[in-house]
CSV table of C-alpha atoms and ligand atoms in Angstrom, one decimal:
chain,number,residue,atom,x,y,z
A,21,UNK,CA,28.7,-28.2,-21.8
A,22,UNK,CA,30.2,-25.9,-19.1
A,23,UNK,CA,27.9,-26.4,-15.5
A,24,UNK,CA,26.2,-23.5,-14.5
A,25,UNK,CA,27.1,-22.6,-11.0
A,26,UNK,CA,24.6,-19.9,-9.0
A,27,UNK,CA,26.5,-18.4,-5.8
A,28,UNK,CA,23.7,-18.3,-2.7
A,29,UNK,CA,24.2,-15.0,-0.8
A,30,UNK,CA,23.9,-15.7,3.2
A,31,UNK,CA,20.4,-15.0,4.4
A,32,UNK,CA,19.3,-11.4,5.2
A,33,UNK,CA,16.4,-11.0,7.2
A,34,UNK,CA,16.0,-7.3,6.4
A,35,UNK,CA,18.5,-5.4,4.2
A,36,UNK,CA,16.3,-1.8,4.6
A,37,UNK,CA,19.2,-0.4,6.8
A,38,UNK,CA,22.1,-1.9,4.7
A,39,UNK,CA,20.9,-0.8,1.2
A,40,UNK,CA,20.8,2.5,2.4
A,41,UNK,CA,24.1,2.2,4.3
A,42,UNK,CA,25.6,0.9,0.8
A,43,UNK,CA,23.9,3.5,-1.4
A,44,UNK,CA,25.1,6.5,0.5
A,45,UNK,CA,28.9,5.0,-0.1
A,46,UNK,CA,28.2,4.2,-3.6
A,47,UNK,CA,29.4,6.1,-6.8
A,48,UNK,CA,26.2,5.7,-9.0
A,49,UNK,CA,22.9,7.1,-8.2
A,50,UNK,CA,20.6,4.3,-6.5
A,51,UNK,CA,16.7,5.6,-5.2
A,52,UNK,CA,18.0,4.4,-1.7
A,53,UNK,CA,20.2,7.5,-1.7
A,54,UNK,CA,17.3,9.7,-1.3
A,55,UNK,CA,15.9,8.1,1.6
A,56,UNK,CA,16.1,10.3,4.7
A,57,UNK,CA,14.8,8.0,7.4
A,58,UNK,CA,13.8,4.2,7.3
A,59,UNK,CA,10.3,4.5,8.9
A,60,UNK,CA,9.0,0.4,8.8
A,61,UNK,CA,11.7,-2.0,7.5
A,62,UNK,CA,10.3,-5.2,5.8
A,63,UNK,CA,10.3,-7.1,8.7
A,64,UNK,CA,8.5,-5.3,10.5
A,65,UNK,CA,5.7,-5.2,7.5
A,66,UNK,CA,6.1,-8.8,7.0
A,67,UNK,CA,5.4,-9.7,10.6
A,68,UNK,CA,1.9,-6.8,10.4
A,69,UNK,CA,1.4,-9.0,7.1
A,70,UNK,CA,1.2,-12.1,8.7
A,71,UNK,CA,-1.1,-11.0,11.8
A,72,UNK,CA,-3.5,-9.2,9.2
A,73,UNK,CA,-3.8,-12.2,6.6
A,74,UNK,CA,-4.6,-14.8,10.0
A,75,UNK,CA,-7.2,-11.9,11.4
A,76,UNK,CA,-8.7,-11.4,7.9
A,77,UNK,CA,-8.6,-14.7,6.7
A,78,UNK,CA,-10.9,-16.0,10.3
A,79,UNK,CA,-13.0,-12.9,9.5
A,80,UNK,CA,-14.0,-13.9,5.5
A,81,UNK,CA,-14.2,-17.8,6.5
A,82,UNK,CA,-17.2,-18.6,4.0
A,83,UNK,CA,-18.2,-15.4,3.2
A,84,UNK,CA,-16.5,-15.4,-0.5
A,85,UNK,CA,-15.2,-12.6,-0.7
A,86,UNK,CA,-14.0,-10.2,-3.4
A,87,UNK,CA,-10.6,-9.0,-2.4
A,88,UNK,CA,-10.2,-5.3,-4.0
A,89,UNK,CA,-6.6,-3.7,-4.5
A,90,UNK,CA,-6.8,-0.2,-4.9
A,91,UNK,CA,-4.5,1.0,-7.9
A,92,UNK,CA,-1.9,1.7,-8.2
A,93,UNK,CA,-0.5,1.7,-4.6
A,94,UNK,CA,-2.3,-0.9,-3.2
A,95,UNK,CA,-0.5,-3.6,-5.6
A,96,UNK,CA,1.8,-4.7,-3.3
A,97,UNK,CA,0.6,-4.9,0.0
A,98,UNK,CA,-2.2,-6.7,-1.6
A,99,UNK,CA,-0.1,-9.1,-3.7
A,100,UNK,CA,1.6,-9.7,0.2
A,101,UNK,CA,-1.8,-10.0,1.9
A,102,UNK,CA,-3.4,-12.6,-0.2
A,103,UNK,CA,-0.7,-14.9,0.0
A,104,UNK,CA,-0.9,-14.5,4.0
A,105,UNK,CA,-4.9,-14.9,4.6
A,106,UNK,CA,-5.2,-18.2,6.3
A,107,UNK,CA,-7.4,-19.6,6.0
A,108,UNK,CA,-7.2,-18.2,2.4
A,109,UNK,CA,-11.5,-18.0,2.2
A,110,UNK,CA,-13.1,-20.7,-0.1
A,111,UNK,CA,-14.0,-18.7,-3.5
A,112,UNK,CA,-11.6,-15.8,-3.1
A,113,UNK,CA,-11.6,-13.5,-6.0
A,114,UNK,CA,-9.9,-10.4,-7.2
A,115,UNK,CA,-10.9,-7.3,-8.9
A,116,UNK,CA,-8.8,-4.2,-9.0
A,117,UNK,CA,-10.0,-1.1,-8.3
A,118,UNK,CA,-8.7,2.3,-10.0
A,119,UNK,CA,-8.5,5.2,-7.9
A,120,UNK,CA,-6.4,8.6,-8.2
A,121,UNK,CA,-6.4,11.4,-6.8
A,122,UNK,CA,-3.0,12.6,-6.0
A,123,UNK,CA,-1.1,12.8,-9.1
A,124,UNK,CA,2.2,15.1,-9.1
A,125,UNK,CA,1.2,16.3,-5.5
A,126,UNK,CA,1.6,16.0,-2.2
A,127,UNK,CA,-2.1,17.0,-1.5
A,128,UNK,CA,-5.1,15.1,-2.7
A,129,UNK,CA,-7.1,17.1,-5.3
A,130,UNK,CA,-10.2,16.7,-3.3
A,131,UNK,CA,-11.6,14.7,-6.5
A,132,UNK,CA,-11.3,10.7,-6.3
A,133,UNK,CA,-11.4,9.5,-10.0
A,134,UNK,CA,-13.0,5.5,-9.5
A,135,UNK,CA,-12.9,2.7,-12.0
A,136,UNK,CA,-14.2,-1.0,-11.3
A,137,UNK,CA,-16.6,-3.9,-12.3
A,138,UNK,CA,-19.6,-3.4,-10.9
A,139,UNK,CA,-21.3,-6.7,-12.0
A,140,UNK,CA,-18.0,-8.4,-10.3
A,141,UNK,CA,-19.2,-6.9,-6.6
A,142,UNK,CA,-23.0,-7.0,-6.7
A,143,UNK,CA,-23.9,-9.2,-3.5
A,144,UNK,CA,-20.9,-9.9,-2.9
A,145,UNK,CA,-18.4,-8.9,0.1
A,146,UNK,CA,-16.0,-6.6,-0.5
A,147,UNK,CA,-12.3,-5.8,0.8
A,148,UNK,CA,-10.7,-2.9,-0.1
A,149,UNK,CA,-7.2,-3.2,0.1
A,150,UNK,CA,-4.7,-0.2,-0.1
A,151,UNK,CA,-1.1,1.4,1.1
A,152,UNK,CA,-2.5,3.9,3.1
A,153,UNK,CA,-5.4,5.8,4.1
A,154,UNK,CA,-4.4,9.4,4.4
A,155,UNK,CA,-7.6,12.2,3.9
A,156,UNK,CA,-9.8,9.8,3.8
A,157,UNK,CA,-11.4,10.5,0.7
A,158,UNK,CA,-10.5,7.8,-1.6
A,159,UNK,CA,-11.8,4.5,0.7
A,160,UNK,CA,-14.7,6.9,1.4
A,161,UNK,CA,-15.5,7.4,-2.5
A,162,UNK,CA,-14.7,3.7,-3.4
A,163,UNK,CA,-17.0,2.4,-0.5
A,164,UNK,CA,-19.5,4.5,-1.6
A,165,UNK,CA,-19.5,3.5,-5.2
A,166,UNK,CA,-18.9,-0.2,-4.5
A,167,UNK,CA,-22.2,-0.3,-2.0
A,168,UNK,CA,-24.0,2.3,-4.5
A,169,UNK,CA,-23.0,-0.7,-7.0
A,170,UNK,CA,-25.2,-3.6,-5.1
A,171,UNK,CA,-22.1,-4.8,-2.8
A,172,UNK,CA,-23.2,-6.8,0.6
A,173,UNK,CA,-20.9,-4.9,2.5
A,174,UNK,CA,-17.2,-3.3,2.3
A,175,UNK,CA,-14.8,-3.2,4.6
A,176,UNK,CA,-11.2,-2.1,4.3
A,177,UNK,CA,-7.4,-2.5,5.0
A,178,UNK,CA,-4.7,-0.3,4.7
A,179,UNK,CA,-0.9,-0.8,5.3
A,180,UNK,CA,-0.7,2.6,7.1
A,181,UNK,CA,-3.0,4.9,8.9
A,182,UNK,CA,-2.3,8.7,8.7
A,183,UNK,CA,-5.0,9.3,11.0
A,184,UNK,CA,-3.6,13.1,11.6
A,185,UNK,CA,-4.4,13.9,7.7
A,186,UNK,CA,-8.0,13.1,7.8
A,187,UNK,CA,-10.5,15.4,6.2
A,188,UNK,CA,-13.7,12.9,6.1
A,189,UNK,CA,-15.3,10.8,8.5
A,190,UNK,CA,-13.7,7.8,7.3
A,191,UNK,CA,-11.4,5.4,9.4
A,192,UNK,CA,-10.0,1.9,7.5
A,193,UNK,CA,-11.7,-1.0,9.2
A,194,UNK,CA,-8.2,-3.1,9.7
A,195,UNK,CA,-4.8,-1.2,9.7
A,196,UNK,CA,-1.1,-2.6,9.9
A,197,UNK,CA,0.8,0.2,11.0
A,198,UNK,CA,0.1,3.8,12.0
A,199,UNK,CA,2.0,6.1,10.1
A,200,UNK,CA,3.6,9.9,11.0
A,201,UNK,CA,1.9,12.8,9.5
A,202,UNK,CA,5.0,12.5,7.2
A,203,UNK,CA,5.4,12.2,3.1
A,204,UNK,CA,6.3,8.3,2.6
A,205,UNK,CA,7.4,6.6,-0.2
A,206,UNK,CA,7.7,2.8,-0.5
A,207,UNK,CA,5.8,-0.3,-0.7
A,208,UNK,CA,3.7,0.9,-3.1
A,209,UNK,CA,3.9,4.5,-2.5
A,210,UNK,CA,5.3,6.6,-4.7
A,211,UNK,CA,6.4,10.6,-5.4
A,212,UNK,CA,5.1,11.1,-8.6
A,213,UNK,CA,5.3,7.7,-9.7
A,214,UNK,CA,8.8,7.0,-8.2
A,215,UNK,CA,10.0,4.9,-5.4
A,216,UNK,CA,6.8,2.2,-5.4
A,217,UNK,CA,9.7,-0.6,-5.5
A,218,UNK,CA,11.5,0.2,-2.7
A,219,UNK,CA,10.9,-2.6,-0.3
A,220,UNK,CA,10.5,-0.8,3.2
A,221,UNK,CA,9.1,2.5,4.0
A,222,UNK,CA,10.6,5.3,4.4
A,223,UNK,CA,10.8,9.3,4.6
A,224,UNK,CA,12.8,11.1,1.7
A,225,UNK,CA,14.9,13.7,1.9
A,226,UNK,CA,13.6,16.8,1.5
A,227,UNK,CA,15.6,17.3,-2.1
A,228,UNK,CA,14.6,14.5,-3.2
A,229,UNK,CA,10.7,15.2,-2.9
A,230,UNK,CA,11.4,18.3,-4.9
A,231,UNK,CA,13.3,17.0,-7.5
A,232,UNK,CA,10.8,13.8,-7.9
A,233,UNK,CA,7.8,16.6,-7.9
A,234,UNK,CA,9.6,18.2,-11.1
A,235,UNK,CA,10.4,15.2,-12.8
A,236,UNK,CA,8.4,14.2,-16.1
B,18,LIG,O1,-6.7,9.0,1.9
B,18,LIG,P1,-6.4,9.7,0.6
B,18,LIG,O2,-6.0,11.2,0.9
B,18,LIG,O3,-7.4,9.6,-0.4
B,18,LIG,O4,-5.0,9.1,0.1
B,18,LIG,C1,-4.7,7.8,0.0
B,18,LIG,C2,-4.6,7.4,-1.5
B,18,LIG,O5,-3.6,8.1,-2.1
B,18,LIG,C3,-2.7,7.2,-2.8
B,18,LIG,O6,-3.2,7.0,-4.1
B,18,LIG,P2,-3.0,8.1,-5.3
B,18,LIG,O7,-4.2,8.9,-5.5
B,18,LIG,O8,-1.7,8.9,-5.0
B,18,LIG,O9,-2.8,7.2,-6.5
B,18,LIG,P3,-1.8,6.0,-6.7
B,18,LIG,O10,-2.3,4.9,-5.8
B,18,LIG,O11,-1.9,5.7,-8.2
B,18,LIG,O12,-0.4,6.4,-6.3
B,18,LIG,C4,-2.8,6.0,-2.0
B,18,LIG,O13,-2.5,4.8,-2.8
B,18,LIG,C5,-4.3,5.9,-1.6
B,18,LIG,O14,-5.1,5.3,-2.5
């Protein structure tokens, strides 16, 4: 039988800048080539990662509690957080939360549709976890659901922090990053439903946005 040989690429410690660098050169169309501006490369969100999962994780020591990604963007920085909590809190559990309100927009609807198991949270402390708190208005609806729903307390932490956008009086208990009162995509974030994988975040060009807007 013919060995099998895998070729090991040298270590990158952060390709954000290269993959765009390679998609603007390249012939076929990658979603790097609508990137306008790298705003956080993932190093940089790695590093935030790290120094949130150590704060949290002292913070929940013994307190059990339920960790709470809000869907959909919230799937990876919470997939990245829980890995980095340490100490990762004795009886940790996850239940997701559902949460829309932008759709194919760049401006919340003003209406925060919320899904979750409310048996899952009653007593219990919860963690909401999301990409980014921009209005407001969805960790502000969820909060108020989850404590209308019997939880002991809720608390949350975004990857980013529009703070300039906000139209309630709602700030994210723990943030990462504060973000420009700029459209992002990445990490999550998407342009109606595009560009969630993209592993860094960034600002699109202006072209892009539009043609993402009108896609199906
Ligand atoms: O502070 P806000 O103005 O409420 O905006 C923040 C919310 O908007 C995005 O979700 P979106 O409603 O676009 O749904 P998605 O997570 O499925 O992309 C994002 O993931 C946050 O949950």
């Amino acid at each position: 039988m013919a060995q099998a040989t895998i070729s090991v690429a040298p270590a990158v410690t952060d390709k954000s800048e290269q993959l765009c660098a390679a998609a603007a050169s390249a012939a076929t169309y990658s979603i790097h080539d609508d990137v306008g501006e790298v705003l956080f490369t993932k190093q940089q969100m790695a590093e935030k990662v790290v120094e949130m999962g150590k704060l949290l994780g002292k913070t929940y020591e013994g307190k059990a509690p339920v960790l709470m990604p809000i869907l959909k963007g919230g799937f990876i920085f919470a997939a990245d957080l829980i890995r980095a909590l340490d100490p990762c809190p004795e009886d940790l559990v996850v239940e997701f939360v559902s949460a829309r309100s932008y759709g194919a927009r760049t401006e919340t609807s003003g209406t925060v549709q919320v899904s979750f198991d409310a048996e899952a949270v009653a007593g219990r402390h919860c963690l909401m976890v999301d990409d980014l708190c921009d209005s407001g208005l969805t960790l502000l609806t969820v909060r108020d659901q989850l404590l209308a729903a019997g939880a002991a307390s809720v608390a949350s932490v975004v990857l980013l922090d529009k703070r300039a956008r906000r139209k309630v009086s709602y700030d994210p208990d723990f943030v990462c990053l504060d973000c420009p009162n700029q459209w992002v995509a990445g990490m999550g974030m998407d342009t109606n439903q595009r560009y969630r994988s993209m592993d860094y975040v960034a600002v699109l060009k202006p072209e892009a946005i539009q043609k993402a807007m009108h896609s199906a």
